[in-house]
Amino acid sequence: MWRFAGDDVALARARVEAALGAGITLLDTADIYGPDNGEPFGAAEELLGKVLREAPALRDRMILASKGGIRLGVPYDSSRAYLAQAIDASLARLGCERIELYQIHRPDLLAHPQEVARALDDARQAGKIVAVGVSNHTPAQAKALAAFLPVPLASHQPEFSPLATAPLFDGLLDQAMTERMSVLAWSPLGGGRIAAPQDERARAVAALLDAKAEEAGVDRAAAAYSWIMTHSAGIIPIAGTQNPSRIATLPDAYTPRWTRAQWYAVLEASLGEKLP
């Protein structure tokens, strides 16, 4: 819901209903979503809140995820006092009593993980959040936070796509599998670079995705999502399209089936070299 914006509540509701109708139940937002769209801090949460106030029955059909810990001009604040305030503000904007998955958006290098854990567990015990996750954290940062939490970390949210493959090699996916954490991949289409390749590397990846897409009778985006989902960590790509008709086609990602040779060919094209 990074680009979930505007003041058209009917269109916003159509997007949500298209997702739920397609079997997509995880809606991932954040308090910082707004300024990137030329809107105020909290605007995306506020818009979703308007949808839920208009159609409250939708709330029971979704798993609601949000994030906090970024402050404009600071830039990061995961202090106990600020997180308590941020969680309450998100709940108010959303018009909800709880958030199923609350994630620290980016690590605050000045906050001791014990303080962060205390703030999150305070909210969890108060029933304001259900599960805790991290976004844009290294495996070591996630491990440090987990050491002070009385419940396991539920999720990692890294950038991951056929053009952003660092989690395959930096230990993040290994940690997720070892600790049974879900992995939510942001920018799974490479921030538009897969749809509109601008360099030789991206064009090589796109060509292989197109071959798989043609074989499976789907489009390039579905092939890219399916490549991500093939990994044994059970990665969940966070689709960002705001077009209800495109949202309805997202389940096409379940159609392609990758052989190992095909999957590794995409990775090698992305890396620009053969694997040893």
PDB file of C-alpha atoms in Angstrom, residues 14 20 69 76 82 90 94 97 106 113 120 132 154-155 159 167 181 183 188 193 199 209 215 218 223 226 231 236:
ATOM      1  CA  ALA A  14     -12.369  -1.068  -5.110  1.00  0.00           C
ATOM      2  CA  LEU A  20      -9.648  -9.706  -1.196  1.00  0.00           C
ATOM      3  CA  GLY A  69       9.844   3.914  13.449  1.00  0.00           C
ATOM      4  CA  TYR A  76      14.605   6.916  12.654  1.00  0.00           C
ATOM      5  CA  TYR A  82       7.854   7.147  20.281  1.00  0.00           C
ATOM      6  CA  SER A  90      -1.678   4.184  13.437  1.00  0.00           C
ATOM      7  CA  LEU A  94      -6.941   2.980  10.658  1.00  0.00           C
ATOM      8  CA  GLU A  97      -8.411  -1.895  17.721  1.00  0.00           C
ATOM      9  CA  ARG A 106      13.998   0.538   9.545  1.00  0.00           C
ATOM     10  CA  PRO A 113      17.089  -3.604  21.006  1.00  0.00           C
ATOM     11  CA  LEU A 120       6.611  -3.779  21.095  1.00  0.00           C
ATOM     12  CA  VAL A 132       6.023  -8.412  15.575  1.00  0.00           C
ATOM     13  CA  ALA A 154       7.153 -13.286  12.902  1.00  0.00           C
ATOM     14  CA  SER A 155       8.616 -11.752   9.759  1.00  0.00           C
ATOM     15  CA  GLU A 159      13.770  -5.770  -0.795  1.00  0.00           C
ATOM     16  CA  PRO A 167      18.771 -11.837   0.795  1.00  0.00           C
ATOM     17  CA  MET A 181       9.900 -16.271  10.003  1.00  0.00           C
ATOM     18  CA  VAL A 183       9.442 -13.194   4.392  1.00  0.00           C
ATOM     19  CA  PRO A 188       9.235  -7.576  -6.148  1.00  0.00           C
ATOM     20  CA  ARG A 193      12.901  -2.070 -13.689  1.00  0.00           C
ATOM     21  CA  ASP A 199      20.195  -1.854 -18.902  1.00  0.00           C
ATOM     22  CA  LEU A 209      10.988 -14.086 -17.404  1.00  0.00           C
ATOM     23  CA  GLU A 215       5.351 -21.040 -21.515  1.00  0.00           C
ATOM     24  CA  VAL A 218       0.888 -15.361 -18.047  1.00  0.00           C
ATOM     25  CA  ALA A 223       6.568 -14.838 -13.911  1.00  0.00           C
ATOM     26  CA  SER A 226       6.446 -16.870  -9.263  1.00  0.00           C
ATOM     27  CA  HIS A 231      12.281 -20.186  -3.057  1.00  0.00           C
ATOM     28  CA  ILE A 236       5.438 -13.537  -0.136  1.00  0.00           C
TER      29      ILE A 236
END
